[in-house]
Amino acid sequence: MESDVLDISPIETRVETGNKEELSKEFKRKLEWILICLLLLGYVVVSFAQTNLNEINYGVISRFKPSIKDAFKFGDLPEIKDSVKRLKDIKYGIVSQPLFPKYQVQPIAPAKIQNEPLTKLYRSLLKVGYGPIYNTPYGEFWISNTRNRDKSYGAHLKHLSSTNHLQNVGYGGYSDNVASVFGKQFYKKHTLSGEFNYERNVIHYYGYDTSINKISDKNYTKQRYQLFEPKLQLVSHYTDSSHINHEIGLKYYNLQNLNREEENNFNLNTNLNGFVQKEKVGVNFSTDYYNHKQSRDTLNDLIVTLSPYVEANGKRYKTNLTINTTLEKFKQGVTGFYNFEGKASYDVYENIIIPYVEGGGGTGKIIKNSFRSLSKENPFVDSSLNYTNTLLKYYGVLGVKGNLSNNTSYDAKASYAQYDSMHFFVIDYSKTIQMNNRFKVIYDNTSLLTISGQIKHQPNAKLNLIAKGNYYIYKTKNEIRAYQKPDFDFTFSGIYNLQSKIIFRMDIFVMGNQWALSQVTDAGITSIKPAQIHGYGDANIEVEYRYSKMLSFFVRANNIANQRYYRWDRYPSQRLGLMLGLTFVPF
């Protein structure tokens, strides 16, 4: 490299001093020779290096064994592929699709019943209480068997009494006692049931003026009603329409009081029914025999009724037609009556609006006025009763009912009826003893227009509300007023369950004005004429605290408005009454 520099430097000197063209040619020529020498030198070095590599031997140890696969030769024949595809046969037409596709019901998987233990049932329940204001003891006891597929039996006992002495009207103590036993035997296609009821009710005729009548003996105004009632019934349960279902009932009762008033009743009631195609056809046959024993007379009353009927029910409608044919042997001989009755209802829309109509007419349908029915309605009735049966000549009912929601139902109707010999209670002023505190029964032909309504609301399992009311319009033929019949009545009941620990119960009663045939003194002249008895309202409240499943306590308040009202002429009610008690499960 140093020699090259020495060679070039004189050239550079000459360039600076000589001609520029000669210097350029000289420089190119020397540069070419230098490049040729470099190429020759490189060739000699490469040749020498190849001669040495050929003399070196390399040894490699490996498990790899090379192999050569057989040669595969592709065929030379050409393959023709047709790019044109043949289409299948085309069918032309219009395929219609519904604008709203049909709803497909999705099946619901059946619920599976798990093997959960049954709720424990107890055999008995005891409820006792005491009212300190009017000395009112109370006790009630129930007992029955537990779960049994073959039979059911039990008993019920009750006692409620009071020894109150109301101001200016005498001693008004009372006692109500009930004892009943029952039993049922279940067979494959029948149920045989029987029961025996005993009732003993004691009242006092306290509706007299104590300033005029000084009575110290409580037994002087005492009255006792005692009832014995056995029952027996056989009912079939055929599910096959080819069989005739039947119900046979046999009943008897004996009712008596302290004044030698007694009534015996034998009742046989039979029902046979079956299906003719889709219609239900049946017949009722009943026989009632009444024996009325009074202190001075005895009356017998035999009522035999045959009532064929037919029912036709559809998806939305229900109809019923009954023909009543009655023979009665009472007082003046044998009398025959017939009566037609019909019912029909139609579901307008989803059980929300169901209008219905009922009606009947004919020569009359007997409504028995017995010692039991009259004394139960008014226990202060005189022992010597005037027995006359009421005849329902004709009647008509127009109403509508339904469900406003899953929790609310209603029923509203208007009815009109014509009665022969409807009974009324009035004070008997003909007695020589001037106590004027016993009722007698009078009868009159009467028409009755009734407007009724009822609504039930149960938003959940904790709250239950029921309200119902009636408005009455009486029109008598001979009497001036419909005595002891209120213009209207209204009832409201509610139950609220607070977490199954505290139970609230409330009952509200409202009774309208009524008229009584009363003794009135005006300007020193005493006369008997109608007098109005003002209406009243009453409310009962009960609160129960459930300490456990076996024990609970309750507080009950009656007539919380503390009013002294009159349901019957001359007989005022008790004022505010309180009762404390408990409920217990002995076993």
Coordinates of C-alpha atoms in Angstrom, one line a residue:
M1 CA 0.0 0.0 0.0
E2 CA 2.9 2.4 0.7
S3 CA 4.3 1.8 -2.9
D4 CA 1.0 2.7 -4.3
V5 CA 1.0 6.0 -2.5
L6 CA 4.6 6.8 -3.7
D7 CA 3.5 6.1 -7.3
I8 CA 0.5 8.3 -7.1
S9 CA 2.1 11.4 -5.5
P10 CA 4.2 12.3 -8.6
I11 CA 1.1 12.0 -10.6
E12 CA -0.6 14.4 -8.3
T13 CA 2.3 16.8 -8.7
R14 CA 2.1 16.6 -12.4
V15 CA -1.6 17.2 -12.3
E16 CA -1.1 20.3 -10.5
T17 CA 1.5 21.5 -12.9
G18 CA 0.7 19.8 -16.3
N19 CA -2.1 19.3 -18.6
K20 CA -5.3 18.1 -17.2
E21 CA -6.2 15.6 -20.1
E22 CA -2.9 13.8 -19.9
L23 CA -3.2 13.3 -16.2
S24 CA -6.6 11.8 -16.5
K25 CA -5.6 9.2 -19.1
E26 CA -2.5 8.2 -17.1
F27 CA -4.5 7.8 -14.0
K28 CA -7.0 5.5 -15.7
R29 CA -4.4 3.3 -17.2
K30 CA -2.6 2.7 -13.8
L31 CA -5.9 2.0 -12.1
E32 CA -6.7 -0.7 -14.7
W33 CA -3.4 -2.5 -14.0
I34 CA -3.9 -2.4 -10.3
L35 CA -7.3 -4.1 -10.7
I36 CA -5.9 -6.8 -13.0
C37 CA -3.2 -7.6 -10.4
L38 CA -5.7 -7.9 -7.7
L39 CA -7.8 -10.3 -9.7
L40 CA -4.8 -12.5 -10.5
L41 CA -3.8 -12.6 -6.8
G42 CA -7.3 -13.6 -5.7
Y43 CA -7.4 -16.5 -8.3
V44 CA -4.1 -17.9 -7.0
V45 CA -5.3 -17.9 -3.4
V46 CA -8.6 -19.6 -4.2
S47 CA -6.8 -22.3 -6.2
F48 CA -4.4 -23.0 -3.3
A49 CA -7.2 -23.2 -0.8
Q50 CA -9.2 -25.8 -2.8
T51 CA -6.1 -28.0 -3.1
N52 CA -5.7 -28.2 0.7
L53 CA -9.5 -28.9 1.4
N54 CA -9.5 -31.9 -0.8
E55 CA -6.8 -33.5 1.2
I56 CA -8.8 -33.2 4.5
N57 CA -11.1 -36.2 5.5
Y58 CA -14.1 -35.7 7.8
G59 CA -15.8 -38.5 9.8
V60 CA -19.4 -38.1 10.9
I61 CA -21.2 -40.6 13.2
S62 CA -25.1 -40.6 12.9
R63 CA -28.0 -43.0 13.1
F64 CA -29.7 -41.4 10.1
K65 CA -29.8 -43.6 7.1
P66 CA -30.7 -41.7 4.0
S67 CA -33.1 -43.3 1.5
I68 CA -34.6 -42.2 -1.7
K69 CA -38.3 -42.7 -2.4
D70 CA -39.5 -44.3 -5.6
A71 CA -40.3 -41.8 -8.3
F72 CA -44.0 -41.2 -9.0
K73 CA -44.9 -40.0 -12.4
F74 CA -48.0 -38.0 -13.1
G75 CA -50.2 -39.1 -16.0
D76 CA -50.2 -37.1 -19.1
L77 CA -53.9 -37.7 -19.9
P78 CA -55.9 -34.4 -19.6
E79 CA -59.1 -34.3 -17.5
I80 CA -62.0 -32.2 -18.7
K81 CA -64.2 -30.6 -16.1
D82 CA -67.6 -29.3 -17.3
S83 CA -68.2 -25.9 -15.6
V84 CA -71.8 -25.8 -16.6
K85 CA -74.1 -27.4 -13.9
R86 CA -77.5 -28.8 -14.8
L87 CA -80.3 -27.4 -12.7
K88 CA -83.1 -29.6 -11.2
D89 CA -86.7 -29.3 -12.3
I90 CA -88.0 -26.0 -11.1
K91 CA -91.6 -25.9 -9.8
Y92 CA -93.3 -22.5 -9.9
G93 CA -96.0 -21.5 -7.4
I94 CA -97.0 -19.2 -4.5
V95 CA -96.2 -20.3 -1.0
S96 CA -98.5 -18.4 1.4
Q97 CA -97.3 -17.6 4.9
P98 CA -99.7 -16.4 7.7
L99 CA -99.2 -12.8 8.8
F100 CA -99.5 -13.9 12.4
P101 CA -98.0 -17.4 12.9
K102 CA -100.0 -19.9 14.9
Y103 CA -99.1 -19.9 18.5
Q104 CA -97.4 -23.2 19.5
V105 CA -98.3 -24.3 23.0
Q106 CA -95.2 -25.3 24.9
P107 CA -95.9 -28.3 27.1
I108 CA -95.3 -27.8 30.8
A109 CA -93.3 -30.4 32.5
P110 CA -95.4 -32.1 35.2
A111 CA -94.5 -31.2 38.8
K112 CA -92.8 -33.8 40.8
I113 CA -94.1 -34.5 44.2
Q114 CA -91.4 -34.7 46.7
N115 CA -91.5 -37.0 49.7
E116 CA -92.3 -34.3 52.2
P117 CA -93.5 -35.2 55.6
L118 CA -97.3 -34.6 56.3
T119 CA -98.3 -31.8 58.6
K120 CA -98.9 -33.1 62.1
L121 CA -102.5 -33.1 63.1
Y122 CA -103.7 -32.8 66.7
R123 CA -106.7 -34.6 68.1
S124 CA -108.2 -31.8 70.3
L125 CA -108.6 -28.1 70.8
L126 CA -109.8 -26.3 74.0
K127 CA -110.9 -22.6 74.0
V128 CA -111.9 -20.9 77.3
G129 CA -112.6 -17.3 78.3
Y130 CA -114.3 -15.1 80.8
G131 CA -116.1 -11.7 80.5
P132 CA -115.9 -9.8 83.8
I133 CA -118.4 -7.1 83.1
Y134 CA -121.5 -9.3 82.7
N135 CA -120.1 -12.4 84.5
T136 CA -119.8 -14.4 81.2
P137 CA -117.9 -17.7 81.3
Y138 CA -117.1 -19.3 78.0
G139 CA -115.7 -22.8 77.0
E140 CA -115.5 -24.8 73.8
F141 CA -113.9 -28.1 73.1
W142 CA -113.3 -30.1 69.9
I143 CA -112.0 -33.6 69.6
S144 CA -111.6 -35.9 66.5
N145 CA -109.5 -38.6 65.0
T146 CA -106.5 -37.9 62.8
R147 CA -105.9 -39.0 59.2
N148 CA -107.8 -42.2 58.4
R149 CA -108.9 -43.5 54.9
D150 CA -111.8 -45.5 56.3
K151 CA -113.5 -43.4 58.9
S152 CA -113.8 -40.0 60.7
Y153 CA -115.4 -39.3 64.0
G154 CA -115.3 -36.6 66.7
A155 CA -117.3 -34.5 69.2
H156 CA -118.0 -30.9 70.0
L157 CA -118.9 -29.2 73.4
K158 CA -119.8 -25.6 74.0
H159 CA -120.9 -23.4 76.9
L160 CA -121.7 -19.7 77.1
S161 CA -123.7 -18.0 79.8
S162 CA -124.2 -14.7 81.5
T163 CA -125.9 -13.5 84.8
N164 CA -126.4 -9.9 83.9
H165 CA -129.2 -7.7 85.3
L166 CA -130.0 -4.9 82.9
Q167 CA -131.2 -1.6 84.3
N168 CA -135.0 -1.1 84.5
V169 CA -135.9 -4.3 82.6
G170 CA -135.3 -7.2 84.9
Y171 CA -132.9 -10.1 85.0
G172 CA -131.6 -11.0 81.6
G173 CA -129.3 -14.0 82.3
Y174 CA -129.0 -16.7 79.6
S175 CA -127.2 -20.0 79.0
D176 CA -126.3 -21.7 75.7
N177 CA -125.1 -25.3 75.8
V178 CA -124.2 -27.6 72.8
A179 CA -123.0 -31.2 72.7
S180 CA -122.7 -33.2 69.5
V181 CA -121.0 -36.3 68.3
F182 CA -120.5 -37.4 64.7
G183 CA -119.0 -40.2 62.6
K184 CA -118.4 -41.2 59.0
Q185 CA -117.6 -44.5 57.4
F186 CA -116.1 -44.4 53.9
Y187 CA -116.7 -47.3 51.6
K188 CA -115.6 -47.8 48.0
K189 CA -118.7 -46.2 46.4
H190 CA -120.6 -44.9 49.5
T191 CA -120.3 -42.8 52.6
L192 CA -122.4 -43.6 55.7
S193 CA -122.6 -40.7 58.2
G194 CA -124.4 -40.1 61.4
E195 CA -124.5 -37.6 64.2
F196 CA -126.3 -36.7 67.4
N197 CA -126.9 -33.1 68.5
Y198 CA -128.1 -31.9 71.9
E199 CA -128.8 -28.3 72.7
R200 CA -130.0 -26.7 75.9
N201 CA -130.8 -22.9 75.8
V202 CA -132.0 -21.0 78.8
I203 CA -133.4 -17.4 78.5
H204 CA -135.3 -15.0 80.8
Y205 CA -138.2 -12.8 79.7
Y206 CA -136.6 -9.7 81.0
G207 CA -138.4 -7.1 78.9
Y208 CA -140.7 -5.7 81.6
D209 CA -140.8 -2.5 83.7
T210 CA -139.2 -3.2 87.1
S211 CA -140.9 -0.1 88.6
I212 CA -144.3 -1.8 88.1
N213 CA -143.4 -5.5 88.4
K214 CA -141.3 -6.4 91.5
I215 CA -140.0 -9.9 90.8
S216 CA -137.3 -11.4 93.0
D217 CA -137.5 -15.0 91.8
K218 CA -135.5 -15.5 88.7
N219 CA -137.2 -18.7 87.8
Y220 CA -140.5 -16.8 87.3
T221 CA -139.3 -15.4 84.0
K222 CA -137.2 -18.4 83.1
Q223 CA -137.6 -20.3 79.8
R224 CA -135.7 -23.4 78.6
Y225 CA -135.4 -25.0 75.2
Q226 CA -134.1 -28.5 75.0
L227 CA -133.3 -30.2 71.7
F228 CA -132.5 -33.9 70.9
E229 CA -131.6 -34.5 67.2
P230 CA -130.2 -37.8 65.7
K231 CA -129.3 -37.9 62.0
L232 CA -128.4 -40.7 59.5
Q233 CA -127.3 -40.3 55.9
L234 CA -126.1 -42.6 53.0
V235 CA -124.5 -41.0 49.9
S236 CA -123.2 -42.8 46.8
H237 CA -120.2 -41.7 44.8
Y238 CA -120.5 -43.3 41.4
T239 CA -118.3 -41.8 38.7
D240 CA -119.8 -43.8 35.9
S241 CA -122.8 -42.1 34.2
S242 CA -124.5 -45.4 33.7
H243 CA -125.1 -45.7 37.5
I244 CA -127.8 -43.8 39.4
N245 CA -126.4 -41.8 42.3
H246 CA -128.6 -41.7 45.4
E247 CA -128.7 -39.8 48.7
I248 CA -130.9 -41.0 51.5
G249 CA -131.3 -39.0 54.7
L250 CA -133.3 -39.8 57.9
K251 CA -133.6 -37.2 60.6
Y252 CA -135.6 -36.8 63.9
Y253 CA -135.7 -34.1 66.5
N254 CA -137.6 -33.5 69.8
L255 CA -137.9 -29.9 71.0
Q256 CA -139.5 -29.0 74.3
N257 CA -139.7 -26.1 76.8
L258 CA -140.7 -25.5 80.4
N259 CA -144.4 -24.8 79.5
R260 CA -145.3 -28.2 78.1
E261 CA -144.7 -27.0 74.5
E262 CA -143.2 -29.8 72.5
E263 CA -142.5 -30.6 68.9
N264 CA -141.5 -33.9 67.2
N265 CA -140.4 -34.0 63.6
F266 CA -139.6 -37.0 61.4
N267 CA -138.0 -36.3 58.1
L268 CA -137.1 -38.6 55.2
N269 CA -135.3 -37.1 52.2
T270 CA -134.3 -39.1 49.2
N271 CA -132.6 -37.9 46.0
L272 CA -132.0 -40.0 42.9
N273 CA -130.1 -38.6 39.9
G274 CA -128.4 -39.8 36.7
F275 CA -127.4 -38.6 33.2
V276 CA -129.4 -38.9 30.0
Q277 CA -126.9 -38.2 27.3
K278 CA -125.4 -34.9 28.7
E279 CA -128.3 -33.7 30.8
K280 CA -128.6 -34.5 34.5
V281 CA -132.1 -35.8 35.5
G282 CA -133.2 -36.5 39.1
V283 CA -136.0 -36.5 41.5
N284 CA -136.3 -35.4 45.2
F285 CA -138.8 -37.1 47.5
S286 CA -139.3 -35.8 51.0
T287 CA -141.7 -36.6 53.9
D288 CA -142.0 -34.3 56.9
Y289 CA -144.2 -35.2 59.8
Y290 CA -144.7 -32.6 62.6
N291 CA -146.3 -33.3 66.0
H292 CA -147.1 -30.1 67.9
K293 CA -148.0 -30.7 71.6
Q294 CA -149.3 -27.7 73.5
S295 CA -150.7 -27.4 77.0
R296 CA -154.3 -27.4 75.6
D297 CA -154.1 -28.8 72.1
T298 CA -152.2 -31.2 69.8
L299 CA -151.6 -30.6 66.1
N300 CA -150.2 -32.9 63.4
D301 CA -148.8 -31.8 60.1
L302 CA -147.8 -34.1 57.3
I303 CA -146.0 -32.7 54.2
V304 CA -145.1 -34.9 51.3
T305 CA -143.2 -33.4 48.3
L306 CA -142.2 -34.9 45.0
S307 CA -139.8 -32.7 42.9
P308 CA -138.4 -34.0 39.6
Y309 CA -135.8 -31.8 38.0
V310 CA -133.5 -31.6 35.0
E311 CA -130.1 -29.8 34.6
A312 CA -128.5 -28.8 31.3
N313 CA -125.0 -27.3 31.5
G314 CA -122.8 -26.1 28.7
K315 CA -119.5 -24.4 28.4
R316 CA -120.9 -21.1 29.3
Y317 CA -124.5 -21.6 30.5
K318 CA -126.2 -23.5 33.3
T319 CA -130.0 -24.2 33.5
N320 CA -132.2 -26.0 36.0
L321 CA -135.9 -26.7 35.9
T322 CA -137.8 -28.2 38.9
I323 CA -141.5 -29.1 39.4
N324 CA -142.7 -29.3 43.0
T325 CA -145.8 -31.2 43.8
T326 CA -146.9 -31.1 47.5
L327 CA -149.6 -32.7 49.5
E328 CA -150.3 -31.4 53.0
K329 CA -152.6 -32.8 55.7
F330 CA -152.9 -30.0 58.3
K331 CA -155.9 -28.7 60.3
Q332 CA -158.7 -28.6 57.7
G333 CA -157.7 -31.6 55.7
V334 CA -155.6 -32.6 52.7
T335 CA -154.5 -29.8 50.4
G336 CA -152.4 -30.0 47.2
F337 CA -150.0 -27.5 45.8
Y338 CA -147.7 -27.3 42.8
N339 CA -144.9 -24.9 41.9
F340 CA -142.5 -24.5 39.0
E341 CA -139.0 -23.2 39.6
G342 CA -136.3 -22.4 37.0
K343 CA -132.7 -21.1 37.1
A344 CA -130.4 -20.0 34.3
S345 CA -127.0 -18.3 34.1
Y346 CA -124.7 -17.4 31.2
D347 CA -121.0 -16.6 31.3
V348 CA -120.6 -13.5 29.1
Y349 CA -116.9 -13.1 29.5
E350 CA -114.3 -15.2 31.4
N351 CA -116.3 -15.5 34.6
I352 CA -116.2 -11.7 35.0
I353 CA -119.8 -11.0 34.0
I354 CA -122.3 -13.8 34.7
P355 CA -125.9 -12.6 34.5
Y356 CA -128.5 -15.0 36.0
V357 CA -132.2 -15.3 36.5
E358 CA -134.4 -17.3 38.8
G359 CA -138.1 -17.6 39.2
G360 CA -141.1 -19.7 40.1
G361 CA -144.8 -19.7 40.5
G362 CA -147.9 -21.8 41.0
T363 CA -150.5 -22.4 43.7
G364 CA -147.8 -22.2 46.3
K365 CA -144.6 -23.6 47.8
I366 CA -144.9 -24.4 51.5
I367 CA -142.5 -22.8 54.0
K368 CA -143.0 -24.5 57.4
N369 CA -143.4 -22.3 60.5
S370 CA -142.5 -24.7 63.3
F371 CA -141.9 -24.4 66.9
R372 CA -138.2 -24.8 66.3
S373 CA -138.0 -22.2 63.5
L374 CA -140.0 -19.5 65.3
S375 CA -138.4 -19.9 68.7
K376 CA -134.9 -19.9 67.1
E377 CA -135.7 -16.6 65.4
N378 CA -137.2 -15.0 68.5
P379 CA -136.6 -16.9 71.7
F380 CA -138.9 -14.6 73.6
V381 CA -142.0 -15.9 71.9
D382 CA -144.9 -17.1 74.0
S383 CA -145.3 -20.9 74.6
S384 CA -148.8 -21.0 73.0
L385 CA -148.0 -20.6 69.3
N386 CA -150.4 -20.0 66.5
Y387 CA -149.2 -22.4 63.8
T388 CA -149.9 -21.4 60.1
N389 CA -147.6 -22.3 57.2
T390 CA -146.4 -19.6 54.8
L391 CA -147.0 -20.1 51.0
L392 CA -144.6 -18.7 48.5
K393 CA -146.9 -17.9 45.6
Y394 CA -144.4 -16.7 43.0
Y395 CA -141.0 -15.0 42.9
G396 CA -138.4 -13.7 40.5
V397 CA -134.7 -12.9 40.8
L398 CA -132.5 -11.0 38.4
G399 CA -128.8 -10.6 39.2
V400 CA -125.2 -10.6 38.0
K401 CA -122.1 -12.1 39.6
G402 CA -118.5 -12.8 38.7
N403 CA -114.9 -12.3 39.5
L404 CA -113.4 -8.8 39.1
S405 CA -109.9 -10.3 39.5
N406 CA -108.3 -13.4 41.0
N407 CA -108.8 -11.8 44.4
T408 CA -112.2 -10.2 44.2
S409 CA -115.7 -11.6 43.5
Y410 CA -119.1 -10.0 43.6
D411 CA -122.8 -10.7 43.5
A412 CA -125.6 -8.2 43.0
K413 CA -129.3 -9.0 42.6
A414 CA -132.9 -7.8 42.9
S415 CA -135.8 -10.1 43.8
Y416 CA -139.5 -9.8 44.2
A417 CA -141.8 -12.3 45.9
Q418 CA -145.4 -12.7 46.9
Y419 CA -146.2 -14.5 50.2
D420 CA -149.4 -15.8 51.7
S421 CA -149.4 -15.8 55.5
M422 CA -146.0 -14.3 56.2
H423 CA -145.3 -14.4 59.9
F424 CA -144.7 -11.3 62.2
F425 CA -143.8 -11.0 65.9
V426 CA -145.8 -8.6 68.1
I427 CA -146.1 -8.1 71.9
D428 CA -149.1 -10.0 73.3
Y429 CA -151.1 -7.4 75.3
S430 CA -154.0 -9.7 75.9
K431 CA -152.5 -11.5 78.9
T432 CA -154.0 -10.7 82.3
I433 CA -150.5 -10.5 83.8
Q434 CA -149.4 -7.0 82.9
M435 CA -145.7 -7.8 82.2
N436 CA -146.2 -7.4 78.4
N437 CA -142.9 -9.1 77.6
R438 CA -143.9 -12.1 75.4
F439 CA -144.4 -12.2 71.7
K440 CA -147.2 -13.8 69.7
V441 CA -147.2 -14.6 66.0
I442 CA -149.5 -13.0 63.5
Y443 CA -149.8 -13.6 59.7
D444 CA -150.6 -11.5 56.7
N445 CA -150.3 -11.6 52.9
T446 CA -147.2 -9.7 52.0
S447 CA -145.1 -8.7 48.9
L448 CA -141.4 -8.2 49.4
L449 CA -138.9 -6.4 47.1
T450 CA -135.3 -7.1 48.1
I451 CA -132.1 -5.5 46.7
S452 CA -128.9 -7.3 47.7
G453 CA -125.2 -7.0 47.1
Q454 CA -122.1 -8.9 48.3
I455 CA -118.4 -8.5 47.6
K456 CA -115.4 -10.5 48.7
H457 CA -111.8 -9.4 48.5
Q458 CA -108.8 -11.5 49.4
P459 CA -105.6 -9.9 48.1
N460 CA -103.4 -12.5 49.8
A461 CA -103.5 -15.3 52.3
K462 CA -103.1 -12.8 55.2
L463 CA -106.2 -10.6 54.5
N464 CA -109.8 -11.6 53.9
L465 CA -112.6 -9.0 53.6
I466 CA -116.4 -9.7 53.1
A467 CA -119.2 -7.1 52.8
K468 CA -122.8 -7.7 52.1
G469 CA -126.1 -5.8 52.5
N470 CA -129.8 -6.1 51.9
Y471 CA -132.5 -3.4 51.4
Y472 CA -136.1 -4.5 52.0
I473 CA -139.5 -3.1 51.0
Y474 CA -142.5 -4.8 52.6
K475 CA -146.1 -4.2 51.6
T476 CA -148.7 -5.9 53.8
K477 CA -152.3 -6.4 52.9
N478 CA -154.1 -6.0 56.2
E479 CA -151.4 -4.9 58.8
I480 CA -150.2 -1.3 58.8
R481 CA -146.6 -2.3 59.0
A482 CA -144.3 -5.3 58.6
Y483 CA -143.6 -5.6 62.3
Q484 CA -140.1 -6.4 63.6
K485 CA -138.7 -6.5 60.0
P486 CA -135.8 -4.0 59.5
D487 CA -135.6 -1.8 56.5
F488 CA -132.1 -2.9 55.7
D489 CA -129.1 -4.7 57.1
F490 CA -125.4 -4.5 56.4
T491 CA -122.5 -6.7 57.6
F492 CA -118.8 -6.3 57.2
S493 CA -116.2 -8.9 58.3
G494 CA -112.5 -8.8 58.1
I495 CA -109.6 -11.1 59.1
Y496 CA -105.9 -10.1 59.1
N497 CA -103.1 -12.5 59.8
L498 CA -99.8 -10.8 60.8
Q499 CA -97.0 -13.2 60.3
S500 CA -99.1 -16.1 61.8
K501 CA -98.5 -14.6 65.2
I502 CA -101.2 -11.9 65.7
I503 CA -104.7 -12.4 64.2
F504 CA -107.1 -9.5 64.0
R505 CA -110.9 -10.1 63.5
M506 CA -113.6 -7.5 63.1
D507 CA -117.4 -7.8 62.5
I508 CA -119.6 -4.7 61.9
F509 CA -123.4 -5.0 61.9
V510 CA -125.8 -2.2 60.9
M511 CA -129.5 -2.7 61.2
G512 CA -132.1 -0.2 59.8
N513 CA -135.3 1.1 61.4
Q514 CA -138.1 -1.2 62.1
W515 CA -141.7 -1.0 63.4
A516 CA -143.3 -2.6 66.4
L517 CA -146.9 -2.9 67.5
S518 CA -146.5 -1.2 70.8
Q519 CA -148.5 0.2 73.7
V520 CA -148.5 4.0 73.6
T521 CA -149.9 6.4 76.2
D522 CA -151.0 9.8 74.8
A523 CA -152.8 12.4 77.0
G524 CA -153.7 9.7 79.5
I525 CA -155.1 7.4 76.9
T526 CA -153.4 4.0 76.3
S527 CA -153.6 2.5 72.8
I528 CA -151.8 0.0 70.7
K529 CA -150.4 1.3 67.5
P530 CA -147.2 1.1 65.4
A531 CA -144.1 2.6 67.0
Q532 CA -140.7 3.0 65.3
I533 CA -137.6 1.3 66.7
H534 CA -134.5 3.1 65.6
G535 CA -131.8 1.3 63.8
Y536 CA -128.4 0.5 65.4
G537 CA -124.8 -0.4 64.7
D538 CA -122.7 -2.9 66.5
A539 CA -119.1 -3.9 66.1
N540 CA -117.1 -6.8 67.6
I541 CA -113.3 -6.9 67.6
E542 CA -111.0 -9.8 68.5
V543 CA -107.2 -9.9 68.8
E544 CA -105.4 -13.3 69.1
Y545 CA -101.7 -13.7 69.9
R546 CA -100.3 -17.1 69.0
Y547 CA -97.6 -17.9 71.4
S548 CA -96.9 -21.3 69.8
K549 CA -98.7 -23.9 67.8
M550 CA -100.2 -25.3 71.0
L551 CA -101.1 -22.1 72.9
S552 CA -102.6 -18.7 72.1
F553 CA -104.3 -15.9 73.9
F554 CA -107.2 -13.7 72.8
V555 CA -109.1 -10.5 73.8
R556 CA -112.6 -9.9 72.5
A557 CA -114.7 -6.8 72.7
N558 CA -118.5 -6.8 71.8
N559 CA -120.6 -3.7 71.1
I560 CA -117.6 -1.4 71.3
A561 CA -119.8 1.7 70.7
N562 CA -121.4 0.9 74.1
Q563 CA -124.9 1.4 72.8
R564 CA -128.1 0.1 74.2
Y565 CA -130.1 -0.9 71.2
Y566 CA -133.3 -2.9 70.6
R567 CA -133.5 -5.9 68.2
W568 CA -136.9 -6.8 69.7
D569 CA -139.4 -4.5 71.2
R570 CA -138.9 -4.0 75.0
Y571 CA -135.7 -6.1 75.0
P572 CA -132.5 -3.9 75.1
S573 CA -129.1 -5.3 74.4
Q574 CA -126.0 -5.4 76.7
R575 CA -123.5 -2.6 76.4
L576 CA -119.8 -3.0 76.0
G577 CA -118.6 -6.5 76.8
L578 CA -115.0 -7.7 77.2
M579 CA -113.7 -11.3 77.3
L580 CA -110.2 -12.6 78.0
G581 CA -109.3 -16.2 77.1
L582 CA -106.8 -18.7 75.7
T583 CA -106.7 -21.5 73.2
F584 CA -104.9 -24.6 74.0
V585 CA -104.1 -28.0 72.3
P586 CA -104.2 -30.6 75.0
F587 CA -103.2 -33.6 72.8

